Coordinates of C-alpha atoms (C1' of nucleotides) in Angstrom, one line a residue:
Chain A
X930 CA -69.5 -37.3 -35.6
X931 CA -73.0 -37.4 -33.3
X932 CA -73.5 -40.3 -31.7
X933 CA -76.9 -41.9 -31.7
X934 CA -78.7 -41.9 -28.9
X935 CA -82.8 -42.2 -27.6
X936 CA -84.5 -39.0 -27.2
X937 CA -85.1 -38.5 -23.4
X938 CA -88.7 -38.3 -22.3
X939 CA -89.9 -35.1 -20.6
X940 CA -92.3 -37.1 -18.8
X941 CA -89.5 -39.4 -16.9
X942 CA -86.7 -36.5 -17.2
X943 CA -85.1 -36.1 -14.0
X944 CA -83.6 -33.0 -15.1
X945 CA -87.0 -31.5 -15.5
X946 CA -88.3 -32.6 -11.9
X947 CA -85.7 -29.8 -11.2
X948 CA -86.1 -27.3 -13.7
X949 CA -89.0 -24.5 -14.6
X950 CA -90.8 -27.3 -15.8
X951 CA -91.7 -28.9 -12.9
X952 CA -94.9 -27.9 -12.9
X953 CA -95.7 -29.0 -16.0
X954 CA -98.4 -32.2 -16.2
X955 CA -100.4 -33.9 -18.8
X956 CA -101.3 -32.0 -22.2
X957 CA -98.7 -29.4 -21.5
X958 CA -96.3 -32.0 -20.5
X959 CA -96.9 -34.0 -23.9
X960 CA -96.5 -31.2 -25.9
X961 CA -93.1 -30.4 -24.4
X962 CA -92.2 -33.8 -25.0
X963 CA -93.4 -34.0 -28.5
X964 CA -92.2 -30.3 -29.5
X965 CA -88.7 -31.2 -28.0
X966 CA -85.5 -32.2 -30.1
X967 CA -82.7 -33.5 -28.0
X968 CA -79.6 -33.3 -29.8
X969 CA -75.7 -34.1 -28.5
X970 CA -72.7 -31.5 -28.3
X971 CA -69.2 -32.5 -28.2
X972 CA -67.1 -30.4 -25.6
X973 CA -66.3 -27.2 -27.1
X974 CA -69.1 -27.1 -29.4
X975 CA -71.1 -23.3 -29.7
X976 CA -75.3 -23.9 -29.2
X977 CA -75.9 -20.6 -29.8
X978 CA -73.9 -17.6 -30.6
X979 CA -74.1 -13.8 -29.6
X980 CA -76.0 -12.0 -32.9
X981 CA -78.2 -14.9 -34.1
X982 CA -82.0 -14.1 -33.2
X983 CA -83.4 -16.5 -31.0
X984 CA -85.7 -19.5 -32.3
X985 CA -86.3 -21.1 -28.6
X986 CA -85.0 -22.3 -25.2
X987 CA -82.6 -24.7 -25.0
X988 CA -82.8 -27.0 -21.5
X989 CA -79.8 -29.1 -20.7
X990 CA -80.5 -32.9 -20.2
X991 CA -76.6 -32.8 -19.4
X992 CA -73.7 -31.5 -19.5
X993 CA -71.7 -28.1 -18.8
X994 CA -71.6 -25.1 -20.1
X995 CA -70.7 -21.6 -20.4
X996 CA -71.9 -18.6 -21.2
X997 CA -69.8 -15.8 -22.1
X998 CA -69.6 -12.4 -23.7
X999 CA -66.9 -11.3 -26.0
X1000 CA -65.1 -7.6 -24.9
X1001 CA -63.4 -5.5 -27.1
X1002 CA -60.3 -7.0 -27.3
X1003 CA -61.8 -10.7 -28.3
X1004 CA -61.5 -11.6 -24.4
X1005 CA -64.2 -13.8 -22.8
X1006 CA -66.2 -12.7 -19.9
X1007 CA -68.4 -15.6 -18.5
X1008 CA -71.4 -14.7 -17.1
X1009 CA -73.3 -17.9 -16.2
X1010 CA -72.4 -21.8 -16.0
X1011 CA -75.0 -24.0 -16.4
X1012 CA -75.5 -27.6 -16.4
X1013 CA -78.6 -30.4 -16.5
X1014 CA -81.5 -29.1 -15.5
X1015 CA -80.7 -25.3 -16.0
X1016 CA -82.7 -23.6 -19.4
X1017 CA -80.4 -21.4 -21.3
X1018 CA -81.3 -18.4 -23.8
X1019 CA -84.7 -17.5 -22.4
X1020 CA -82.9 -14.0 -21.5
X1021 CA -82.7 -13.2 -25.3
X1022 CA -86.5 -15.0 -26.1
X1023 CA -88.0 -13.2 -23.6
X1024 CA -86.1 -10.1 -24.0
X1025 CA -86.8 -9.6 -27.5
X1026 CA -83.8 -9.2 -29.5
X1027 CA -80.4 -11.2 -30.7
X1028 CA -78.2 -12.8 -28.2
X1029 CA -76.2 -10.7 -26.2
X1030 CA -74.0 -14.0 -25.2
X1031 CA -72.9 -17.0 -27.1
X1032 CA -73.3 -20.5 -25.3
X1033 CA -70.8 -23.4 -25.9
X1034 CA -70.2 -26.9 -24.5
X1035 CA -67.3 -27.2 -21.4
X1036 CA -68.0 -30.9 -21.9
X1037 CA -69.6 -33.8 -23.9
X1038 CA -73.9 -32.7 -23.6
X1039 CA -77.0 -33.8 -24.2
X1040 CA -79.5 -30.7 -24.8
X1041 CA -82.9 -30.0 -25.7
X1042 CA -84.1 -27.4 -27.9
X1043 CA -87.9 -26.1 -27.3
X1044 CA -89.9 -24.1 -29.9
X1045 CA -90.5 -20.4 -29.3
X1046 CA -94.2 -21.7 -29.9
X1047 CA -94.4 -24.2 -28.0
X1048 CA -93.2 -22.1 -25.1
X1049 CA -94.8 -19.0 -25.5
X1050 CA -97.7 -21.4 -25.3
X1051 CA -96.8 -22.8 -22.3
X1052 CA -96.4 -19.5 -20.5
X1053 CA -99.5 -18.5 -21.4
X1054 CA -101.7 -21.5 -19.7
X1055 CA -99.5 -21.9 -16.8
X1056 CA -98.9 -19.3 -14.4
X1057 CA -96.8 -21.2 -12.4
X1058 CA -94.5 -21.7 -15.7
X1059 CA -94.4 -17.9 -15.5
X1060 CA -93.8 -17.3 -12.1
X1061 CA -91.1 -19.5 -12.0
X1062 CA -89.4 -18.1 -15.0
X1063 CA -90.1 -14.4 -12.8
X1064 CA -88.1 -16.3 -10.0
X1065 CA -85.3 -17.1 -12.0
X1066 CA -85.0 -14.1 -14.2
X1067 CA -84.8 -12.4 -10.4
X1068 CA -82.2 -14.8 -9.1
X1069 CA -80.1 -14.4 -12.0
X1070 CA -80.5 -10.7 -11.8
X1071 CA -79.3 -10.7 -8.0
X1072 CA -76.5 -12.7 -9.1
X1073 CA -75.7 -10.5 -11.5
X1074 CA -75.6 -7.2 -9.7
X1075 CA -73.6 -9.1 -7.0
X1076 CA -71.3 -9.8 -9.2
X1077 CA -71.4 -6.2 -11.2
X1078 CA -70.4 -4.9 -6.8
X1079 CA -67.4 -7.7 -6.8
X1080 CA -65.5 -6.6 -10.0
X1081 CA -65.7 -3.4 -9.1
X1082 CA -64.9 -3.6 -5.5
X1083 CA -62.9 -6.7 -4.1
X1084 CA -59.5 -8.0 -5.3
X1085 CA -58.9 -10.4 -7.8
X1086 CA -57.1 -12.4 -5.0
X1087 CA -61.0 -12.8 -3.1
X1088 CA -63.0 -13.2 -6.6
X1089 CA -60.5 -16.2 -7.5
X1090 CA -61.0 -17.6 -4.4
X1091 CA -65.2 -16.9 -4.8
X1092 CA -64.8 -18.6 -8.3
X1093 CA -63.6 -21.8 -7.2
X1094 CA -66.2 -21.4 -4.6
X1095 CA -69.1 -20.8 -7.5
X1096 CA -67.5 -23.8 -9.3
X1097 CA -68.4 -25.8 -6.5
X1098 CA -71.7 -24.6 -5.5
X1099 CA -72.8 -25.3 -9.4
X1100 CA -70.9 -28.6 -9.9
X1101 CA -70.2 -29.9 -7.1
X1102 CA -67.6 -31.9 -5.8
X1103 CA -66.5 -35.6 -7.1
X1104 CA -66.6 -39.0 -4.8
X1105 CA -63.3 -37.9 -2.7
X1106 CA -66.0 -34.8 -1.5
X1107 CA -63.0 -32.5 -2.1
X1108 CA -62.1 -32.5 -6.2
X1109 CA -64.8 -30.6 -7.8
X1110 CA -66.1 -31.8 -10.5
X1111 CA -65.5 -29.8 -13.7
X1112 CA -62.2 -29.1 -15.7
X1113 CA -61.5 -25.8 -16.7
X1114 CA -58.8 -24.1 -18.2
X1115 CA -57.0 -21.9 -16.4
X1116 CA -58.5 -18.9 -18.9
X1117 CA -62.0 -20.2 -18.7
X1118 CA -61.1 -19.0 -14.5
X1119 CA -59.7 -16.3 -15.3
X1120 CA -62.6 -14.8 -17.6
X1121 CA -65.2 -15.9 -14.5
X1122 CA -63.4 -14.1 -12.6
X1123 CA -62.6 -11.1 -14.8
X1124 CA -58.7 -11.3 -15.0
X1125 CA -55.7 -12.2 -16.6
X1126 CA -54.4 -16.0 -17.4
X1127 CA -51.6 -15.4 -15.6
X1128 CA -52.9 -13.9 -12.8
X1129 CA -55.5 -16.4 -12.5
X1130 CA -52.4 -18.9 -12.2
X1131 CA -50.3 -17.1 -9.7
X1132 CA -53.1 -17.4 -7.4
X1133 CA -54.1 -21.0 -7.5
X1134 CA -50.7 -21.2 -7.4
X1135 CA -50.7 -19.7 -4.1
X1136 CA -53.8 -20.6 -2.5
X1137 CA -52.0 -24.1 -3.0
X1138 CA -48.6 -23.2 -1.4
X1139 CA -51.0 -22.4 1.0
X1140 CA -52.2 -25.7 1.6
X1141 CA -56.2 -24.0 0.6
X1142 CA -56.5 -26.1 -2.5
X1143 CA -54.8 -29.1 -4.3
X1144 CA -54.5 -28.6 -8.6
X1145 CA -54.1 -31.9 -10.4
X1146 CA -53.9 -30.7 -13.5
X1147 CA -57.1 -29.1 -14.6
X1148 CA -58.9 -30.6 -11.3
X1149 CA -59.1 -28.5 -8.3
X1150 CA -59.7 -29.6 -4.6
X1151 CA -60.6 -28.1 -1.9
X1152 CA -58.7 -29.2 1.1
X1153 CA -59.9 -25.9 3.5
X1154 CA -62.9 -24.6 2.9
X1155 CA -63.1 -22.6 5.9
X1156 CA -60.0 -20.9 4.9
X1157 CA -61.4 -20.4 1.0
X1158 CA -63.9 -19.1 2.2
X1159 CA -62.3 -16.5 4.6
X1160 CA -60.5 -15.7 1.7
X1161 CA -63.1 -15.2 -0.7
X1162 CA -64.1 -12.9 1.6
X1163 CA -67.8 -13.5 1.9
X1164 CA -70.3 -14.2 4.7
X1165 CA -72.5 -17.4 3.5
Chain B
X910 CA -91.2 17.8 7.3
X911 CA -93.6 16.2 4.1
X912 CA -95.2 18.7 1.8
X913 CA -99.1 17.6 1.5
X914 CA -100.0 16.6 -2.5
X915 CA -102.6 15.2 -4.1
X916 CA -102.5 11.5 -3.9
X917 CA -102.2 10.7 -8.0
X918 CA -104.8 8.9 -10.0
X919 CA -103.2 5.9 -11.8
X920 CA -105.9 6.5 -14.3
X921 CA -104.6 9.5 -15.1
X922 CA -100.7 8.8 -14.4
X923 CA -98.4 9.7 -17.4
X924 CA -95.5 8.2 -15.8
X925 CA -97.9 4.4 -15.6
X926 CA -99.0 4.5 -19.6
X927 CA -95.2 4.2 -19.8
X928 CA -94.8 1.6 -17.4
X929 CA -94.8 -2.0 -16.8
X930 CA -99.1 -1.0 -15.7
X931 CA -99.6 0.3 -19.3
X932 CA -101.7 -2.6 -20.2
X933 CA -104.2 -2.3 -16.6
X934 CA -107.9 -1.0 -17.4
X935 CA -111.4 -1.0 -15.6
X936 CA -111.0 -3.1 -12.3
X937 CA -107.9 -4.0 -12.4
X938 CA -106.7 -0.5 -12.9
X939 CA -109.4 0.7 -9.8
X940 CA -108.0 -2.0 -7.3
X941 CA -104.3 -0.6 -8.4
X942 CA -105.3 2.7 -7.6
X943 CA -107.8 2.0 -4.4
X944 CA -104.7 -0.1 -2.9
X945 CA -101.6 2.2 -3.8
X946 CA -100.4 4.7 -1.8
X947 CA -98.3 7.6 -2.7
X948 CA -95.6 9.0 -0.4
X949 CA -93.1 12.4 -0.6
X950 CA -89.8 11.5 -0.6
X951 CA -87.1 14.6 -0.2
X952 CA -83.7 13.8 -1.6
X953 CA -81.6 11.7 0.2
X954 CA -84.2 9.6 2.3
X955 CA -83.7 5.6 1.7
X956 CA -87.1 3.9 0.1
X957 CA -85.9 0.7 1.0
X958 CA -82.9 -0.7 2.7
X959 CA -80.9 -3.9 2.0
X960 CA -81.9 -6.8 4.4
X961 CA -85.4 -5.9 5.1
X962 CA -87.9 -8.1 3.6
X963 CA -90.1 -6.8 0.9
X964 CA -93.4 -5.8 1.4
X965 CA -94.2 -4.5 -2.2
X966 CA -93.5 -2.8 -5.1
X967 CA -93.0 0.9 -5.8
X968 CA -93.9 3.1 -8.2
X969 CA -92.2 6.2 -9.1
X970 CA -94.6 8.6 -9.6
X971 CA -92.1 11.1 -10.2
X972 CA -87.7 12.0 -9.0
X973 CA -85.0 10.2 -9.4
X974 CA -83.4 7.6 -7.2
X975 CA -80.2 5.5 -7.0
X976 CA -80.3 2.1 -6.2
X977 CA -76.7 0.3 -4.9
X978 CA -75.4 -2.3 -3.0
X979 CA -72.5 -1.6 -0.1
X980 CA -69.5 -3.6 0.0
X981 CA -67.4 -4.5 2.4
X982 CA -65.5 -1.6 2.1
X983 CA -68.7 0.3 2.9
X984 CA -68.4 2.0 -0.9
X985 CA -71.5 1.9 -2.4
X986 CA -72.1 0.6 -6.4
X987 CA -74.7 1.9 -7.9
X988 CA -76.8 -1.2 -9.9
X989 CA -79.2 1.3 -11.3
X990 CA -80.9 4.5 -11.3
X991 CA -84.9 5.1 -12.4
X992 CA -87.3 8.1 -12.9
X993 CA -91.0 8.6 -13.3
X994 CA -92.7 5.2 -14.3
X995 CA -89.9 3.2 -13.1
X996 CA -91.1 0.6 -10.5
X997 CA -88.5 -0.5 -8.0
X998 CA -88.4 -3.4 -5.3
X999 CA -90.1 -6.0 -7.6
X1000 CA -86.8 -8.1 -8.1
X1001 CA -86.3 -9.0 -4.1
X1002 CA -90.2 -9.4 -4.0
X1003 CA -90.3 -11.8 -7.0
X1004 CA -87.0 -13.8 -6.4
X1005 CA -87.8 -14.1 -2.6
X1006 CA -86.1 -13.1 0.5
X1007 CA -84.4 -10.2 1.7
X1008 CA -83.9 -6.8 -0.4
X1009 CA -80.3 -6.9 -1.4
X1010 CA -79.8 -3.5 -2.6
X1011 CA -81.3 -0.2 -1.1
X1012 CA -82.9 2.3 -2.6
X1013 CA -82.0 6.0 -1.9
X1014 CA -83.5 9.7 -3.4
X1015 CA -81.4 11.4 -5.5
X1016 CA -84.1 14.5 -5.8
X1017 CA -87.4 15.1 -3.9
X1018 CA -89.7 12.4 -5.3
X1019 CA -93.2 11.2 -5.0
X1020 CA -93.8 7.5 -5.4
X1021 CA -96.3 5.1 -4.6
X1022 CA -96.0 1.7 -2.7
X1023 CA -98.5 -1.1 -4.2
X1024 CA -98.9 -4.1 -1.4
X1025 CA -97.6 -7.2 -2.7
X1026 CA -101.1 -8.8 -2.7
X1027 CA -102.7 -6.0 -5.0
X1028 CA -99.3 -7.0 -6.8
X1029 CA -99.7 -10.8 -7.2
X1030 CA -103.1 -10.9 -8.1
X1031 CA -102.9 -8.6 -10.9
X1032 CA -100.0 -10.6 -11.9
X1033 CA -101.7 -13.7 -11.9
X1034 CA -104.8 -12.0 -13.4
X1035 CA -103.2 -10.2 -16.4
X1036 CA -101.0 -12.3 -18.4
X1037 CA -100.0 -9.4 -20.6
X1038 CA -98.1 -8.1 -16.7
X1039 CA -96.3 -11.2 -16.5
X1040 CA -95.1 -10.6 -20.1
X1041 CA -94.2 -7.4 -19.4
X1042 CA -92.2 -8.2 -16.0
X1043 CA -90.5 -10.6 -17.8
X1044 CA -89.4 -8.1 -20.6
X1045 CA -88.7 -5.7 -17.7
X1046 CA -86.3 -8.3 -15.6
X1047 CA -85.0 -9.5 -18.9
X1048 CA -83.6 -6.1 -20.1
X1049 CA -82.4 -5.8 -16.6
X1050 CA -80.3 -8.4 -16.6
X1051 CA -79.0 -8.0 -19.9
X1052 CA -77.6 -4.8 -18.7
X1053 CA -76.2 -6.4 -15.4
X1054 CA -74.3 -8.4 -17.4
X1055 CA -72.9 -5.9 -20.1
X1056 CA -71.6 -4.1 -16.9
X1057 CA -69.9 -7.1 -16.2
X1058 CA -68.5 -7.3 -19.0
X1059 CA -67.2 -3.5 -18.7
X1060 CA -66.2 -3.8 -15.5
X1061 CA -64.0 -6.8 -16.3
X1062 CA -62.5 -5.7 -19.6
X1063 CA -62.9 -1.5 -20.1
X1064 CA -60.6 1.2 -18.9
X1065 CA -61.6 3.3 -15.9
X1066 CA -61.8 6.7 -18.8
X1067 CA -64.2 4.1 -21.4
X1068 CA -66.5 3.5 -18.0
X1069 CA -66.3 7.5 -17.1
X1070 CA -67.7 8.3 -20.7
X1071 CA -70.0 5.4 -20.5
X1072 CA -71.7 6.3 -17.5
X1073 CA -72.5 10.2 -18.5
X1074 CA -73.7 8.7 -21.7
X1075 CA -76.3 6.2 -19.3
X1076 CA -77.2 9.3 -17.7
X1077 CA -78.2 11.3 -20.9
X1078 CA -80.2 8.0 -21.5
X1079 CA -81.7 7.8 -18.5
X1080 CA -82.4 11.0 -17.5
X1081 CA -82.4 13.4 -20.9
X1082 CA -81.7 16.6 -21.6
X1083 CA -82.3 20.5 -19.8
X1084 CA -83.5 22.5 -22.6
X1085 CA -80.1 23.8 -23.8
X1086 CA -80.2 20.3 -25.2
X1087 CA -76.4 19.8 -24.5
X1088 CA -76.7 19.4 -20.6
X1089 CA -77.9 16.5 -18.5
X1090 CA -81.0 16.6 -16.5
X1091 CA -79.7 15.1 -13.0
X1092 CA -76.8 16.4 -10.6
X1093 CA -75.0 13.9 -9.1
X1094 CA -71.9 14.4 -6.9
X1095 CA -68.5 13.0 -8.1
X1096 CA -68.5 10.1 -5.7
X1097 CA -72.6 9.0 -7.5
X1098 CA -70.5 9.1 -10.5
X1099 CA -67.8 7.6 -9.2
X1100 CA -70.0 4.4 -7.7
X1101 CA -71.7 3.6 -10.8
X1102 CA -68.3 3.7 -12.9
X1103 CA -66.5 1.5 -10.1
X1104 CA -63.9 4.0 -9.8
X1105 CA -62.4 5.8 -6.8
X1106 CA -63.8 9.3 -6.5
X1107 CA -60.4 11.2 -7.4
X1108 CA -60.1 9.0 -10.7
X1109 CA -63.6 10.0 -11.6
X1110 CA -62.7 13.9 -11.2
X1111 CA -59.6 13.8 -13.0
X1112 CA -60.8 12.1 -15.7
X1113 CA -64.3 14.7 -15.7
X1114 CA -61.3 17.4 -15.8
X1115 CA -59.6 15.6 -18.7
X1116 CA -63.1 15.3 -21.2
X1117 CA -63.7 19.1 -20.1
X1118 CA -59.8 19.8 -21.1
X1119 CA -60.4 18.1 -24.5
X1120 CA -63.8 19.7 -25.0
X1121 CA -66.0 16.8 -25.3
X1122 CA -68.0 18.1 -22.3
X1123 CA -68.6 21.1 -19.7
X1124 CA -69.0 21.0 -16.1
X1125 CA -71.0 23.7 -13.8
X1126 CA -70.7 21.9 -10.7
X1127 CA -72.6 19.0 -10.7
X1128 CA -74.0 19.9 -14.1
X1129 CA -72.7 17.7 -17.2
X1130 CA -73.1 19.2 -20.9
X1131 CA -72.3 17.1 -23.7
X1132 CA -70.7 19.7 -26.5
X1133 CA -69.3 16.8 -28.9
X1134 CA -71.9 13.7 -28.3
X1135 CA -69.7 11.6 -31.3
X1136 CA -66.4 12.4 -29.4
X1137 CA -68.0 11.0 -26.2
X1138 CA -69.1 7.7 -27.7
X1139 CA -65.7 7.0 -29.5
X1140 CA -64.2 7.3 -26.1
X1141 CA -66.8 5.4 -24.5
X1142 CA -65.9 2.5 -27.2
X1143 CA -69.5 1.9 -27.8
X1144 CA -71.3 0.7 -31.1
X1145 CA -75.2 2.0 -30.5
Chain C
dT1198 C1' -46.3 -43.1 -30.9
dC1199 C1' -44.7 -39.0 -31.9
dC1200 C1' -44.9 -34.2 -33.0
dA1201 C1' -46.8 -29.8 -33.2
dA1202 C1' -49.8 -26.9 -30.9
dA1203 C1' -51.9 -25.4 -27.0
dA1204 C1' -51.9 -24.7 -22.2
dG1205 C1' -49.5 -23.8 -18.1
dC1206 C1' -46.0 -21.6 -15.5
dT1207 C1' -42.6 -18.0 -13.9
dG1208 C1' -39.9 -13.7 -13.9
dA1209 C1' -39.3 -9.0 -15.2
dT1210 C1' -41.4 -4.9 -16.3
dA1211 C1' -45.0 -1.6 -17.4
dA1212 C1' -49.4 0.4 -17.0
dT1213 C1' -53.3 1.4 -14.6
dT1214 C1' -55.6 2.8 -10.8
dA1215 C1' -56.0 3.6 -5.7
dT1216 C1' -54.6 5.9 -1.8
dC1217 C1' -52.9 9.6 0.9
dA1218 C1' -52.2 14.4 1.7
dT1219 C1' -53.6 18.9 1.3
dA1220 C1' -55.6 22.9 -0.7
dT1221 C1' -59.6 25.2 -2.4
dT1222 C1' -64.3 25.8 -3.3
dT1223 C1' -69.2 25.1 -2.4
dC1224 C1' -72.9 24.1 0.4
dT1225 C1' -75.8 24.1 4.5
dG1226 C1' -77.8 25.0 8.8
dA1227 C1' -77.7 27.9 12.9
Chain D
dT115 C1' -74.5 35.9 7.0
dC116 C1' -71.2 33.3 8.6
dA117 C1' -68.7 29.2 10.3
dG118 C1' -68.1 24.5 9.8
dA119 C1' -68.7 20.7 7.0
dA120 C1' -68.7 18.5 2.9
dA121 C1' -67.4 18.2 -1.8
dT122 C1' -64.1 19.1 -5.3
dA123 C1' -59.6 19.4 -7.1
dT124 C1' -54.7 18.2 -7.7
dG125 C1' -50.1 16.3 -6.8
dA126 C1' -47.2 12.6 -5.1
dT127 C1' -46.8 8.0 -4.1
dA128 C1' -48.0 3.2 -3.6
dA129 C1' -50.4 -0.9 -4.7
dT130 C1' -52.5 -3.8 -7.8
dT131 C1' -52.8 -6.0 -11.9
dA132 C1' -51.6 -6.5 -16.9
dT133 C1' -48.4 -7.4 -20.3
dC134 C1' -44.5 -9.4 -22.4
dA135 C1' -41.0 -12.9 -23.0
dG136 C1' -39.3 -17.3 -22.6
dC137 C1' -39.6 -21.8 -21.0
dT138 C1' -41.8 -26.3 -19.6
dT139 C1' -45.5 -29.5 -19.6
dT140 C1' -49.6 -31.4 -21.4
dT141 C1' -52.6 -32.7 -25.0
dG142 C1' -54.7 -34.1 -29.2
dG143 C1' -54.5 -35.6 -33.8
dA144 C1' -52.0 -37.7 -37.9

DNA sequence: TCCAAAAGCTGATAATTATCATATTTCTGA
DNA sequence: TCAGAAATATGATAATTATCAGCTTTTGGA
């Protein structure tokens, strides 16, 4: 059951004022606006799934979400989390190609879907549209190959510990300015950080015997950062 | 001590009608080649080195080169490795700041350096380069993140096989048409699997023992390709 | 509200991979 | 050409992490 709600405007999106469309004004602006369909995920709903060719971007107006590949054994390995204001699948557009990753909601959403059309349009008048998308493409890139050097180098111990961090840095933390705000199973961690459940929940186990973190069921909080992030092993 | 050459002609460059500069022609393809500069690597020497700030892109003309990030360890991970009409550098100098990887010669190279000015005004002149750097960074990290995927999930022996099969693809064949055209040593080989050197030999030893390949020191020859990609665990 | 299923947890054990030690071979520069 | 250094090779051992099993807690739907 979807629940009925108004379509947001790009024009007063605060999302956007945050996104690659920033830049965006007048005509182009419209057209996004007009081109757009927003529609509403319930948590645990797929938006798009590794194989299908893709028809457009999607931009979250909000949400969470995850973006995963499946290995060889059916296990998960999440390679992104995104949430309002992030653009998902323009890897695969822009690419050329099917999806390489499948996309599904960690939490009731509200996301947009944007024509190929339209955007191809749009990157074509705006070099600043395209710049930015060069910019992100990069950062996601660096990310990546950071990443790639931590699974094959540190300890799960340190990327456990650098996952709660990432959780953080892309959700942030609730009112108390410790819980951070996203729930996630304890496998969802585990296939950030590229391990098993189990091990996964031996940690956070530990890092809260430790007195590092507090779990409250799915909710973590950090209660030391300086000592997470001595843990995690990483300089900034 | 730096052999004198030729400085190469981009109008004339095989390796560029391959490259992301295949689409450059009259002005455009003069200011490239007024403003590059083309430089003699010998194997070993670093092109670029993590934490200075990028001051363009290069081209390679022609050689091979490694490119890897150090961890804390100091053990290197190879991210990537490129040949003729591979350009390097360009995902620090888009994404901003400081390189994060360094680049290194893995054979006597020539390649060119084009000043990030020449570089952002063809980008903002040619609209078809933009396209094409997007492809470029696109494919990129679509790799990045199938390595992530390995690295989490695969066996140590799936990522051995894996890797020679990336450097058939990368780098070809010699003419016997069964052996790889690149020598790396065991540790190279070893820092793009994500694998201690001594794991990487014995497990070289073991796909010699079973006959899939043959070694002549640092030379690889694949004798049963089909056997090496059911042990990679690959579909393509 | 209650029940079944899923998720979380913990211990025991096994598998994988790294590390250390030590030859042996190959390479490189004087 | 030769000596020293570096790379390769191999065995033994240790460390890390996964897997399996069984139990408890939580959750979501009828």
């Amino acid at each position: 059951m979807i629940r009925k709600f108004e379509q947001p405007n790009c024009a007063s999106c605060g999302s956007r004022k945050h996104s690659v469309f920033c830049e965006l004004h007048g005509q182009e602006l419209a057209d996004l606006n007009d081109d757009k369909g927003c529609v509403f995920y319930k948590k645990g709903q797929i938006i798009f799934n590794s194989g299908q060719m893709p028809q457009g971007i999607y931009c979250v107006h909000e949400g969470k979400i995850k973006v995963y590949q499946v290995g060889d054994e059916g296990k998960e390995q999440i390679v992104r989390l995104a949430k309002g204001g992030d653009i998902l699948g323009y890897r695969s557009l822009l690419g050329g190609g099917k999806y390489s990753s499948t996309a599904e909601t960690l939490d009731d959403s509200k996301i947009c879907f944007i024509p190929k059309n339209t955007f191809s349009k749009l990157l074509e008048s705006n070099g600043t549209l395209s710049m930015l998308m060069m910019k992100l493409l990069s950062a996601d890139l660096k990310m990546a190959e950071l990443k790639m050097t931590d699974l094959a180098q540190k300890p799960v111990r340190e990327r456990v510990a650098e996952a709660i961090l990432y959780l953080k840095q892309t959700y942030g933390l609730d009112d108390d300015n410790e819980t951070i705000a996203i729930s996630l199973s304890r496998e969802d961690i585990a296939n950030i950080v590229g391990t098993a459940t189990e091990t996964t929940i031996r940690l956070l186990a530990e890092f809260k015997q430790e007195g590092i973190i507090r779990l409250d069921g799915k909710k973590i909080a950090i209660l030391k950062p300086a000592d997470l992030l001595k843990v995690a092993n990483v300089t900034d």
